[in-house]
mmCIF file of C-alpha atoms in Angstrom:
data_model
loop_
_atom_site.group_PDB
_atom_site.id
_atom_site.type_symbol
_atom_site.label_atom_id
_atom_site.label_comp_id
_atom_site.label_asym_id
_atom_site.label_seq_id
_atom_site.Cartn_x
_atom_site.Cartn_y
_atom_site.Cartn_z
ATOM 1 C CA UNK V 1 36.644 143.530 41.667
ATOM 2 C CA UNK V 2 33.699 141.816 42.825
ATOM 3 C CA UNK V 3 30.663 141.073 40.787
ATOM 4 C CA UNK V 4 27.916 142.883 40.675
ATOM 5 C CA UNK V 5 24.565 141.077 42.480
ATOM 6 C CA UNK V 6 21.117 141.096 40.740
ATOM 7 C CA UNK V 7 18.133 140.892 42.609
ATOM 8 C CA UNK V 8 15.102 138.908 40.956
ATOM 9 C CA UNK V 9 11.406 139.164 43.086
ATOM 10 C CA UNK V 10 9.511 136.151 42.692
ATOM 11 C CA UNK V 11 5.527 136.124 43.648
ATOM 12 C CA UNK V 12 4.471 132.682 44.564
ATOM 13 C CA UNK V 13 1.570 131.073 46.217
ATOM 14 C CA UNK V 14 2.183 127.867 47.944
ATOM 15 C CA UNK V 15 -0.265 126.105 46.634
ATOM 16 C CA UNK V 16 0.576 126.417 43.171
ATOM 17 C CA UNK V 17 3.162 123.586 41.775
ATOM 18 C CA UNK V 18 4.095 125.551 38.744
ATOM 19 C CA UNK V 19 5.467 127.689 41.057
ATOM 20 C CA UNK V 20 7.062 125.452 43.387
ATOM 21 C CA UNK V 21 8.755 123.820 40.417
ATOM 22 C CA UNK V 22 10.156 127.676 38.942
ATOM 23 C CA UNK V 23 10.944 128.714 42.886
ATOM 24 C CA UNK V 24 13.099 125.428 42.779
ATOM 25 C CA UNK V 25 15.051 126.621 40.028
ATOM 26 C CA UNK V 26 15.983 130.344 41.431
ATOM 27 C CA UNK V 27 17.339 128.712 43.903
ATOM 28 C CA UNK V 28 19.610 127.517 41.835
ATOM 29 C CA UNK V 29 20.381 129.969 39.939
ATOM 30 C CA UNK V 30 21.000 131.249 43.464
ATOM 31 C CA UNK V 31 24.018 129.138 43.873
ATOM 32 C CA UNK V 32 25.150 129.751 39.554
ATOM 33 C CA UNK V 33 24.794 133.444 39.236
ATOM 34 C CA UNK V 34 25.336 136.653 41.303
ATOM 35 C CA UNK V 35 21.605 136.455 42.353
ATOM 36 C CA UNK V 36 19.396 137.559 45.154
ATOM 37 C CA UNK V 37 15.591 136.897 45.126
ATOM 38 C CA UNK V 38 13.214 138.738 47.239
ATOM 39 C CA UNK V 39 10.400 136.515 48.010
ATOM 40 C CA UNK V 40 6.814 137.713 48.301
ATOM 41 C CA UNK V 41 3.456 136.288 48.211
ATOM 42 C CA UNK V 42 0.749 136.326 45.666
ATOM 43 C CA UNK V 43 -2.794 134.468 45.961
ATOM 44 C CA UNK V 44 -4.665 132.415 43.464
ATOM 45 C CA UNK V 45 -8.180 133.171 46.098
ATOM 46 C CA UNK V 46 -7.557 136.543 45.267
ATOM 47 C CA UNK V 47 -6.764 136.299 41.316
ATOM 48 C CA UNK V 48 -9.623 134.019 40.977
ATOM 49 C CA UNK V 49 -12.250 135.378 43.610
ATOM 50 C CA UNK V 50 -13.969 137.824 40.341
ATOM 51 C CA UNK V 51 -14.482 134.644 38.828
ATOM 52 C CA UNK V 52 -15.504 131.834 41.282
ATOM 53 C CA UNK V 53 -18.871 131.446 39.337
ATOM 54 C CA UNK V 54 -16.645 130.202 35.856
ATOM 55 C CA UNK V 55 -14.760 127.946 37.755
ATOM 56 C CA UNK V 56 -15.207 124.000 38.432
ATOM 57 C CA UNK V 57 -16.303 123.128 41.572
ATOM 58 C CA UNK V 58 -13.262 120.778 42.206
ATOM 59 C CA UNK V 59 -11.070 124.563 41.605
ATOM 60 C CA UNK V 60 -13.365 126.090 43.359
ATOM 61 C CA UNK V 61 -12.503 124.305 46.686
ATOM 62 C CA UNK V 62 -8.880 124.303 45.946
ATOM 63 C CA UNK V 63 -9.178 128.554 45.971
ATOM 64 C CA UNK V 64 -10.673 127.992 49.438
ATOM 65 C CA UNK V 65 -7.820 125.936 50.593
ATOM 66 C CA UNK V 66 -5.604 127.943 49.101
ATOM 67 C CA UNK V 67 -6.482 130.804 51.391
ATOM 68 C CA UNK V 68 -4.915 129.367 54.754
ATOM 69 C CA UNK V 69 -1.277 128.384 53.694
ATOM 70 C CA UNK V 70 -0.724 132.280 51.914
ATOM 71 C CA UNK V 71 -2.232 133.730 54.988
ATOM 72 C CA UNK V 72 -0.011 131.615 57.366
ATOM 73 C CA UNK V 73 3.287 133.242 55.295
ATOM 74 C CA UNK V 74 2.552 136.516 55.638
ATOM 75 C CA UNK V 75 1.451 136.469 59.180
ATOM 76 C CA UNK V 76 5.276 135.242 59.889
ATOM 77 C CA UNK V 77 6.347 137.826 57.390
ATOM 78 C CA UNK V 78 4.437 140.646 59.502
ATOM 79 C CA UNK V 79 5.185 139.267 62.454
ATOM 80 C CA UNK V 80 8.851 138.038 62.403
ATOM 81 C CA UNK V 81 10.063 139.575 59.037
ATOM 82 C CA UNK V 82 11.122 139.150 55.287
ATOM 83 C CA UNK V 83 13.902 136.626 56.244
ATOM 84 C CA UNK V 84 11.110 134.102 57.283
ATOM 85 C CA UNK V 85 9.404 134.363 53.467
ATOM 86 C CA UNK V 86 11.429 132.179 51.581
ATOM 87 C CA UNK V 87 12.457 129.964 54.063
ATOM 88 C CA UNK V 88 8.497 129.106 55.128
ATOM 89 C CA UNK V 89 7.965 128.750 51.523
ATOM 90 C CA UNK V 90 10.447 125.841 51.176
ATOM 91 C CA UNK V 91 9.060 123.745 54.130
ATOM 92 C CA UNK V 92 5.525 124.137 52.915
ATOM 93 C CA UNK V 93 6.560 123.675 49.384
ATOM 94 C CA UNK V 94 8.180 120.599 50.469
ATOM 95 C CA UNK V 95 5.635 118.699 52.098
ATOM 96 C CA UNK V 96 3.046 119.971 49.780
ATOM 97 C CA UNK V 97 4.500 119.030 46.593
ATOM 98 C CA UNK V 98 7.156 116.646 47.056
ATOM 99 C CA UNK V 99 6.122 114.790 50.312
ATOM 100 C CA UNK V 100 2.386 114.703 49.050
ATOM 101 C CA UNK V 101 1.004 115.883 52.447
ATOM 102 C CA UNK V 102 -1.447 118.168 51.049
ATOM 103 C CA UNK V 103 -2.254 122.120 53.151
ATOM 104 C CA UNK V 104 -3.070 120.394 56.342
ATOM 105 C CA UNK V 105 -2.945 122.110 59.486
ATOM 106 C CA UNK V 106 -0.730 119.312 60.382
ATOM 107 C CA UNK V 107 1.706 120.122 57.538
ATOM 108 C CA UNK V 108 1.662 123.717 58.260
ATOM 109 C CA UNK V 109 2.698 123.743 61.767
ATOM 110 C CA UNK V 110 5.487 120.972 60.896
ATOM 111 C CA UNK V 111 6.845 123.577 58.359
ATOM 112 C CA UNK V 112 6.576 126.456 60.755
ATOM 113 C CA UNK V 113 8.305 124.570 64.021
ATOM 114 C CA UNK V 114 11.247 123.269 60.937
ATOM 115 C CA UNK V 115 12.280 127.216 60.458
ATOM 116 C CA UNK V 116 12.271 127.809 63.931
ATOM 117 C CA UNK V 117 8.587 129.711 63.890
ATOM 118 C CA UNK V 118 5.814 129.401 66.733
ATOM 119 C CA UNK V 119 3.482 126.755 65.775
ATOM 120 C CA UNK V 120 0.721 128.898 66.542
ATOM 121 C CA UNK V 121 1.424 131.029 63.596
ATOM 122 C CA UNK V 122 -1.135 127.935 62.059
ATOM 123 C CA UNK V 123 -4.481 129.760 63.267
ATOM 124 C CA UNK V 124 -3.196 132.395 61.067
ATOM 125 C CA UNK V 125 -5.220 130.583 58.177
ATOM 126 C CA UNK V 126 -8.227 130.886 59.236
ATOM 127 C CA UNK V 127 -7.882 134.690 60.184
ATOM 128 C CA UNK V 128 -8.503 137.434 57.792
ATOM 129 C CA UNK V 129 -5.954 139.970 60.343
ATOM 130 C CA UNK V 130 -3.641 140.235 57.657
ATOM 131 C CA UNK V 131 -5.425 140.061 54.148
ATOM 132 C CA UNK V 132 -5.012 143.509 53.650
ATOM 133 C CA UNK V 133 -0.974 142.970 53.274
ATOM 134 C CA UNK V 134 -1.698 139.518 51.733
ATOM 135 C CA UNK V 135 -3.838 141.626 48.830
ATOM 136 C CA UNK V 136 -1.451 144.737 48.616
ATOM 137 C CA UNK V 137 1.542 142.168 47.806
ATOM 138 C CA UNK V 138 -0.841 140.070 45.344
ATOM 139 C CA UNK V 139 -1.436 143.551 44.095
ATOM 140 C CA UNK V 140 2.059 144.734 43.500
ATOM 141 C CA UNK V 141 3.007 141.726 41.250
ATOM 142 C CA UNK V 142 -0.150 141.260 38.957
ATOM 143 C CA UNK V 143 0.212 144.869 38.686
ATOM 144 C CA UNK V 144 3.244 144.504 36.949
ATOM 145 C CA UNK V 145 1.957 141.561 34.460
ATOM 146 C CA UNK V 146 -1.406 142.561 33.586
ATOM 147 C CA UNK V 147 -4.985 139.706 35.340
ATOM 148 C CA UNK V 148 -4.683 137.201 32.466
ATOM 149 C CA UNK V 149 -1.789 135.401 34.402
ATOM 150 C CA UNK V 150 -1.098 133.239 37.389
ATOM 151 C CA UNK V 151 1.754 131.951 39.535
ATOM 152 C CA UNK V 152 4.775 132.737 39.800
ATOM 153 C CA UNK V 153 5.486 136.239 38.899
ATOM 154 C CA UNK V 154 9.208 137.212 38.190
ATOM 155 C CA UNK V 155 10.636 140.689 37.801
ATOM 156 C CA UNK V 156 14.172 140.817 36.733
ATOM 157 C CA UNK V 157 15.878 144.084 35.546
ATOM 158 C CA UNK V 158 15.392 145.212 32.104
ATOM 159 C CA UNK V 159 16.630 147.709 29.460
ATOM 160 C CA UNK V 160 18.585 150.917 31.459
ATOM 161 C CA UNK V 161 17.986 149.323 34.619
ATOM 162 C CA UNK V 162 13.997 149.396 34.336
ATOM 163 C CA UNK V 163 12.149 146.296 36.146
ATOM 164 C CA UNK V 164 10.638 143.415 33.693
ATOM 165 C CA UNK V 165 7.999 141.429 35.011
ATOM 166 C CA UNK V 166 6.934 138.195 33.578
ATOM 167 C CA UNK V 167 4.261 134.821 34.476
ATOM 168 C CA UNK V 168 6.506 131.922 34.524
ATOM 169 C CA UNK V 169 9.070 130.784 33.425
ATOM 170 C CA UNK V 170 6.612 127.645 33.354
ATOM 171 C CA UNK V 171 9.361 124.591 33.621
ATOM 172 C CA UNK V 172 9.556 120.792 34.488
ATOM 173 C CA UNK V 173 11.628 119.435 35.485
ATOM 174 C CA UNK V 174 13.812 121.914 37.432
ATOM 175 C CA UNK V 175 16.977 122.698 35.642
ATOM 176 C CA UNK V 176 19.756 122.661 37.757
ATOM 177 C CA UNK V 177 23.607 123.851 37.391
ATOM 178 C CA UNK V 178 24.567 125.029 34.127
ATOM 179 C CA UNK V 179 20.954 124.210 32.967
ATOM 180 C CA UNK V 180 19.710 126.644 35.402
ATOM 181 C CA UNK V 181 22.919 129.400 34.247
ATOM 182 C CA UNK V 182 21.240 129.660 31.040
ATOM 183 C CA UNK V 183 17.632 129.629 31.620
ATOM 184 C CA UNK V 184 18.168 132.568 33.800
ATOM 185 C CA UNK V 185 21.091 133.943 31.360
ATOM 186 C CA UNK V 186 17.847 133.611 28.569
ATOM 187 C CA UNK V 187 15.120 135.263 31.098
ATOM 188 C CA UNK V 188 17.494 138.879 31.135
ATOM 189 C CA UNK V 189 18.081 138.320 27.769
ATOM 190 C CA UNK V 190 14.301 138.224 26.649
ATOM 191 C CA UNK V 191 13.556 141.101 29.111
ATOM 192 C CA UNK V 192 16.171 143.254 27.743
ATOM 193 C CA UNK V 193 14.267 143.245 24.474
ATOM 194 C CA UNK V 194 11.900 146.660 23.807
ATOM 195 C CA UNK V 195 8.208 145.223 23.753
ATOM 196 C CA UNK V 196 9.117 141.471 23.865
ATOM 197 C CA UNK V 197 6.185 140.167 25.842
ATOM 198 C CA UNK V 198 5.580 136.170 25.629
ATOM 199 C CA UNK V 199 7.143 132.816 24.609
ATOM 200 C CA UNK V 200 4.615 129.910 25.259
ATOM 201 C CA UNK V 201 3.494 126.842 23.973
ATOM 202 C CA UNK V 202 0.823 123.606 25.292
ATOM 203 C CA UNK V 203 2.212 121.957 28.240
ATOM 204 C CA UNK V 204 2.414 118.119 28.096
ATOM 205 C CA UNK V 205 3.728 116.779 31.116
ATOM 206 C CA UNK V 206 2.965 117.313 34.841
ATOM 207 C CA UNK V 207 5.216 118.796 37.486
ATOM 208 C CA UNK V 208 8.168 116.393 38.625
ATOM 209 C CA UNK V 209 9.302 116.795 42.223
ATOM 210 C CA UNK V 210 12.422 115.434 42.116
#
């Protein structure tokens, strides 16, 4: 008989290295577990845009840089489909995070002609065309965790079959193999539990892309 598959959505914005570092690891539970993740975006400009006037000025400009990769992703999502989402993510993520390029333009459109996407898909940042599916995504995964949270956004099923959402998990570095098995085996575990909402302590070390 063959084993049931789960199916885990993950909200990320590329920008965010929390996120890249927690993406990392459902990939991996990917390859450990009978797992599927649906990936969709979320935006930090959007979380934060309420708030701009609290912020730093140093976070301030990274919420306005923030705005062009997420837009890029779900133009190719609109405009070539869901299968695109994930795999866009990882190229960005990549030279983002662990290649240090920064969101350039020039980093964008290398990550977009590496999945086989038109390289003009880059104006995309700059254009507001598809903010209104940007926001309703954003939308569909804070609405599930409540504003006093960030990126990444998991739901995995709960009790009777009910979707749990959750920030986080919040991890460095990423676990991988059996590591990964049981950090994922843990995340069902806590959401199976009536009214179980957070686990949390100080972080003391940075993200490290491996």
């Amino acid at each position: 008989m063959s084993e049931s598959r789960t199916t885990a959505d993950f909200w990320f914005d590329p920008m965010c290295p929390w996120a890249w570092m927690t993406s990392r690891w459902m990939l991996e539970v990917e390859k450990v577990r009978p797992v599927d993740v649906r990936w969709k975006v979320m935006s930090l400009a959007v979380l934060n845009e309420d708030k701009l006037d609290e912020l730093p000025e140093q976070y301030r400009e990274l919420l306005t840089a923030a705005w062009g990769p997420v837009r890029v992703v779900t133009a190719a999502k609109e405009l070539h489909g869901d299968e695109y989402v994930g795999k866009l993510y990882t190229a960005l993520g990549t030279r983002f995070h662990n290649n240090g390029e920064g969101a350039t333009k020039e980093a964008i459109v290398a990550a977009l002609e590496e999945v086989g996407l038109p390289a003009s898909l880059a104006e995309y940042a700059d254009r507001d065309e598809y903010d209104t599916q940007l926001r309703a995504s954003h939308k569909e995964g804070i609405d599930k965790v409540g504003q006093d949270v960030g990126t990444p956004v998991i739901a995995v099923p709960g009790p009777d079959g009910d979707e749990v959402a959750f920030f986080g998990p919040v991890v460095t570095p990423t676990p991988r193999g059996e590591s990964a098995a049981r950090l994922w085996d843990g995340t069902l575990l806590v959401a199976s539990t009536p009214g179980f909402y957070e686990i949390k302590r100080t972080r003391t070390a940075a993200p490290s892309f491996e």
